[in-house]
PDB file of C-alpha atoms in Angstrom:
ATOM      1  CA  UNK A  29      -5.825  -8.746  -5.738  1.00 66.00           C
ATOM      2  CA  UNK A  30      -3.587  -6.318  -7.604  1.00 85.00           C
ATOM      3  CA  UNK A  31      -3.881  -2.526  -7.763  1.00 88.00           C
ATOM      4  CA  UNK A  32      -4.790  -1.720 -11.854  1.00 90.00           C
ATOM      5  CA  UNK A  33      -2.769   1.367 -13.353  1.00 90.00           C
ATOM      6  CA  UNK A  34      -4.782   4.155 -14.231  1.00 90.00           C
ATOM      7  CA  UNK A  35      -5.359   4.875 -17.632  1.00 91.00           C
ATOM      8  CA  UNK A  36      -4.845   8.226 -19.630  1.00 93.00           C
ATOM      9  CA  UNK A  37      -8.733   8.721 -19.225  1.00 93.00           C
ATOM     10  CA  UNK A  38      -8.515   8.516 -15.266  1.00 92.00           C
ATOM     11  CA  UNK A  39      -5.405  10.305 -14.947  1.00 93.00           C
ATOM     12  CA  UNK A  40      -7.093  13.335 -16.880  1.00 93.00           C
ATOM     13  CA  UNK A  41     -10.547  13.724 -15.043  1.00 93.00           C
ATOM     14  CA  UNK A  42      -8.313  13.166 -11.495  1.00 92.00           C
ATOM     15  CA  UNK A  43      -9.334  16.527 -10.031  1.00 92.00           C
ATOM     16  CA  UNK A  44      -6.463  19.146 -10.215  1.00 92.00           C
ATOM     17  CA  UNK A  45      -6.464  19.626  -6.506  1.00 91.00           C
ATOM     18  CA  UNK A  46      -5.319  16.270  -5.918  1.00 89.00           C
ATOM     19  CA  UNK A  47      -2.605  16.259  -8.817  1.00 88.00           C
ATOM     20  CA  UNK A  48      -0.712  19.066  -8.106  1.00 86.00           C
ATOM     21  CA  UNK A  49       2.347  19.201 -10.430  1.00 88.00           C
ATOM     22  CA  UNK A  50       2.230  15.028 -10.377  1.00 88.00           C
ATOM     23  CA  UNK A  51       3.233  12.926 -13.571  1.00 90.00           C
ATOM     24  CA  UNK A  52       0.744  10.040 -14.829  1.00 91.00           C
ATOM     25  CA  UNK A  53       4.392   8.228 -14.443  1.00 91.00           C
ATOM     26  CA  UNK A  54       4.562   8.864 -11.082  1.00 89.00           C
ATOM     27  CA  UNK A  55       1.066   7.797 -10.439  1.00 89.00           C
ATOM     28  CA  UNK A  56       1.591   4.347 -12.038  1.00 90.00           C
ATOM     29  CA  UNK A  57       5.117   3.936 -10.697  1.00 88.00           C
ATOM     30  CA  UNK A  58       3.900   4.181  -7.347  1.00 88.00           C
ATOM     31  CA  UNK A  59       0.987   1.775  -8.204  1.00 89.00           C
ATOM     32  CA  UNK A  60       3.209  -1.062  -9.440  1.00 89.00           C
ATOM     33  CA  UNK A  61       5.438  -0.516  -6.352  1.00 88.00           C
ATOM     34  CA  UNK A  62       2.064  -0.863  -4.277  1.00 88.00           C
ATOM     35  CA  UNK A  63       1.669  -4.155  -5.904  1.00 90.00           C
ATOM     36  CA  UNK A  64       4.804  -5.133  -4.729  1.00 89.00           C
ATOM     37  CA  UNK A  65       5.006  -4.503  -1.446  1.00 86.00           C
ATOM     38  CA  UNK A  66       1.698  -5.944  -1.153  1.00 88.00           C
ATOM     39  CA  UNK A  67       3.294  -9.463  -2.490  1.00 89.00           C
ATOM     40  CA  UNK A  68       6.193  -9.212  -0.784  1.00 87.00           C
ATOM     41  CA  UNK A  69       4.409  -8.970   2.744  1.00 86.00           C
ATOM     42  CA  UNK A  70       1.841 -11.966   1.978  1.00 86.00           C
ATOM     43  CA  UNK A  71       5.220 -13.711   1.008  1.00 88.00           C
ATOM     44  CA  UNK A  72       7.281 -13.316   4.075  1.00 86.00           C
ATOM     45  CA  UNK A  73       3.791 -14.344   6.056  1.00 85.00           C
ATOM     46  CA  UNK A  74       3.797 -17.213   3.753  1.00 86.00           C
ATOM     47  CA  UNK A  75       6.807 -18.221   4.810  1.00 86.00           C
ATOM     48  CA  UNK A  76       7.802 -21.177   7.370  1.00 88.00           C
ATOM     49  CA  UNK A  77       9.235 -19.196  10.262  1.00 84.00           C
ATOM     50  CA  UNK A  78      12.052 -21.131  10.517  1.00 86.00           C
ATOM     51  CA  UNK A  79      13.252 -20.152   6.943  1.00 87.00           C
ATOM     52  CA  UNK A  80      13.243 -16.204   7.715  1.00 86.00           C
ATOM     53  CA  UNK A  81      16.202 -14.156   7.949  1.00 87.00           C
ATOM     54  CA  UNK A  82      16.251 -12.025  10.934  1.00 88.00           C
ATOM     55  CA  UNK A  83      15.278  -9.099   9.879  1.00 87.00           C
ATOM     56  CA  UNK A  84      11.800 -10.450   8.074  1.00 85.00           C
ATOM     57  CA  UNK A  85      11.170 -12.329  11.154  1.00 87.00           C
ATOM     58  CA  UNK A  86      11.301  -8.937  12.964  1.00 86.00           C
ATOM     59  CA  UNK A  87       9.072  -7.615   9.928  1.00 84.00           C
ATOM     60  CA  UNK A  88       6.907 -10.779  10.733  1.00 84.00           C
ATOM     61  CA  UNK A  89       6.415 -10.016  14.441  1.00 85.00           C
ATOM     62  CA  UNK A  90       5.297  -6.472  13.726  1.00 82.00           C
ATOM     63  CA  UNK A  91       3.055  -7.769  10.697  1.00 79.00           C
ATOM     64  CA  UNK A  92       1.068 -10.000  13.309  1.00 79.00           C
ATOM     65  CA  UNK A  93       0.682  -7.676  15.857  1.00 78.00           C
ATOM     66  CA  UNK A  94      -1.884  -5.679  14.723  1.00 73.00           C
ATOM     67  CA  UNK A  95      -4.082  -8.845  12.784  1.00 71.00           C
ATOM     68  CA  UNK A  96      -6.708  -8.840  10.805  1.00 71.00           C
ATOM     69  CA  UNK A  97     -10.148  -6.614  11.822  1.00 75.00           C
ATOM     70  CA  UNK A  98     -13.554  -6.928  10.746  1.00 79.00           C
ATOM     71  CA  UNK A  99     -12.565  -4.696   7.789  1.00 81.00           C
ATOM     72  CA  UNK A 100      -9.716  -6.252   6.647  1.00 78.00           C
ATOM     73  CA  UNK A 101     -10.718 -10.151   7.768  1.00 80.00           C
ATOM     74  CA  UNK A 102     -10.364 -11.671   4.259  1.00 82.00           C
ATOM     75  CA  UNK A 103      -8.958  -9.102   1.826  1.00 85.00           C
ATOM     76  CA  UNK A 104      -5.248  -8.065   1.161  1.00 86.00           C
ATOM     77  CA  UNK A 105      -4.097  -5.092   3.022  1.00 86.00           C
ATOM     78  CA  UNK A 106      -1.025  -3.254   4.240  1.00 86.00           C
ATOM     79  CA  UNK A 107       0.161  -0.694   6.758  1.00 85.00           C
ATOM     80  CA  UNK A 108       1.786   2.629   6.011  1.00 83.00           C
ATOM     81  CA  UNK A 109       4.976   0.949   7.827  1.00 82.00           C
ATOM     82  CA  UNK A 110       5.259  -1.883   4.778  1.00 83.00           C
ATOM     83  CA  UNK A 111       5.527   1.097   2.486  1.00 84.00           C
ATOM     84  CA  UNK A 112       8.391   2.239   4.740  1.00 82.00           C
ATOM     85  CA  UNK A 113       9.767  -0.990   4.677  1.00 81.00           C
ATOM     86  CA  UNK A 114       9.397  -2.524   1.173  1.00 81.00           C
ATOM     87  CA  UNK A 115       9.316   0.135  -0.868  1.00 78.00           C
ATOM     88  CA  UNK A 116      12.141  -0.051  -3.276  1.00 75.00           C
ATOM     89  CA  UNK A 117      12.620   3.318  -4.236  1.00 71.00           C
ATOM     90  CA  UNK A 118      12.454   5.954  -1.737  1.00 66.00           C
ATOM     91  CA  UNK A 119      10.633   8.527  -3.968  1.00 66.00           C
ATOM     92  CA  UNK A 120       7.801   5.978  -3.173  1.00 70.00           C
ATOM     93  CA  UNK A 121       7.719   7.012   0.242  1.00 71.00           C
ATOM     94  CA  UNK A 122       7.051  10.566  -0.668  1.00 76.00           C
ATOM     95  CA  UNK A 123       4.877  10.267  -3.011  1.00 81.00           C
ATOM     96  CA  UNK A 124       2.485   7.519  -1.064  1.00 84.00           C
ATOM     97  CA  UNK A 125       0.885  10.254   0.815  1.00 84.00           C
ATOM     98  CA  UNK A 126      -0.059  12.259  -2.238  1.00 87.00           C
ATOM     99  CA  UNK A 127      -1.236   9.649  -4.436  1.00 89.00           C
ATOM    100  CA  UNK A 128      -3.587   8.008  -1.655  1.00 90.00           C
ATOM    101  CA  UNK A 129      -6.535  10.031  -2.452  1.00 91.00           C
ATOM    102  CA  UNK A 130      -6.153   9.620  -6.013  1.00 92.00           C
ATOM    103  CA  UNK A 131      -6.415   6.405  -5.294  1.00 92.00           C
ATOM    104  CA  UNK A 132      -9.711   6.338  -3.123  1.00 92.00           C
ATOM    105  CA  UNK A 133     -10.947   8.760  -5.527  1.00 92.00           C
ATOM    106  CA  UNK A 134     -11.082   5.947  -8.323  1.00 92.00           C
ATOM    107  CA  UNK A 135     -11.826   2.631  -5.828  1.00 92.00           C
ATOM    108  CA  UNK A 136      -8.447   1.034  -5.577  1.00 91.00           C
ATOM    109  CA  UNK A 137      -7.954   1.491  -2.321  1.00 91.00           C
ATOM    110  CA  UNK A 138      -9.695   2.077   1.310  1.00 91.00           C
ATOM    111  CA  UNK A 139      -8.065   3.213   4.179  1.00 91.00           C
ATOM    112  CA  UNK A 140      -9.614   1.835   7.496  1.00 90.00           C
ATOM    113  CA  UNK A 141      -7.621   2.991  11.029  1.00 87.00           C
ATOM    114  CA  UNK A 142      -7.611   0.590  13.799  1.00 78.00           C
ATOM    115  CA  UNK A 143      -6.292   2.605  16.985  1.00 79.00           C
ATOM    116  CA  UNK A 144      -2.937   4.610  15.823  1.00 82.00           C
ATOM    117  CA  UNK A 145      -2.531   1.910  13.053  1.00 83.00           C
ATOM    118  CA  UNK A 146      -3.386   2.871   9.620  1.00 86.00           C
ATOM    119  CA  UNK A 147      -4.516  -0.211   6.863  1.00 86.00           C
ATOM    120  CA  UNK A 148      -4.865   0.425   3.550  1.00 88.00           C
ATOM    121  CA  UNK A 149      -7.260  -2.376   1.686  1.00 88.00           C
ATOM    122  CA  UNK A 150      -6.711  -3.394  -1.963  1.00 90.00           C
ATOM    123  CA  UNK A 151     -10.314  -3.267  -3.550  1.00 87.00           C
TER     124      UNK A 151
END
């Protein structure tokens, strides 16, 4: 499951609340990178673990501690803390946190909390 772009259309009936000053560049940029990170963490679990470096077999051990719930059981997910970690460019980072409701606004994405731990579903 990938994350689609949003289109011209979307971008212009986003409510203004949640757009702020915000680009449609932006908004896609950070989508592709979403759709990255989310491959790059189903390929390190992919992986044998004896051909991971050391620092993705640290990645892996945090990755498994918190496994799948009823919500997620099934369907492609990440934590907050793979955006923190894979994210390639660190305006990412910032703008995660704004463009997660635009996000849930138009169904691409559902954020379900487990205790502290925050998982955000590809739909």
């Amino acid at each position: 499951a990938v994350v689609s772009t949003q289109s011209t259309g979307e971008f212009n009936s986003t409510p203004k609340y949640m757009l702020g000053r915000m680009k449609y560049a932006l908004v896609n940029d950070t989508i592709s990178e979403i759709n990255k990170i989310s491959k790059t963490k189903y390929k390190i679990l992919d992986t044998p673990i004896n051909k991971l470096s050391t620092e993705n077999m640290k990645r892996m051990q945090r990755m498994t501690e918190h496994p799948d719930s009823k919500e997620t059981h099934g369907k492609i997910w990440f934590e907050a803390q793979d955006v923190k970690d894979f994210a390639s460019v660190l305006t990412v980072m910032n703008s995660f946190t704004k463009i997660l409701p635009i996000l849930r606004h138009f169904h691409r994405l559902r954020q379900v909390r487990s205790g502290k731990i925050e998982k955000y579903i590809i739909l």
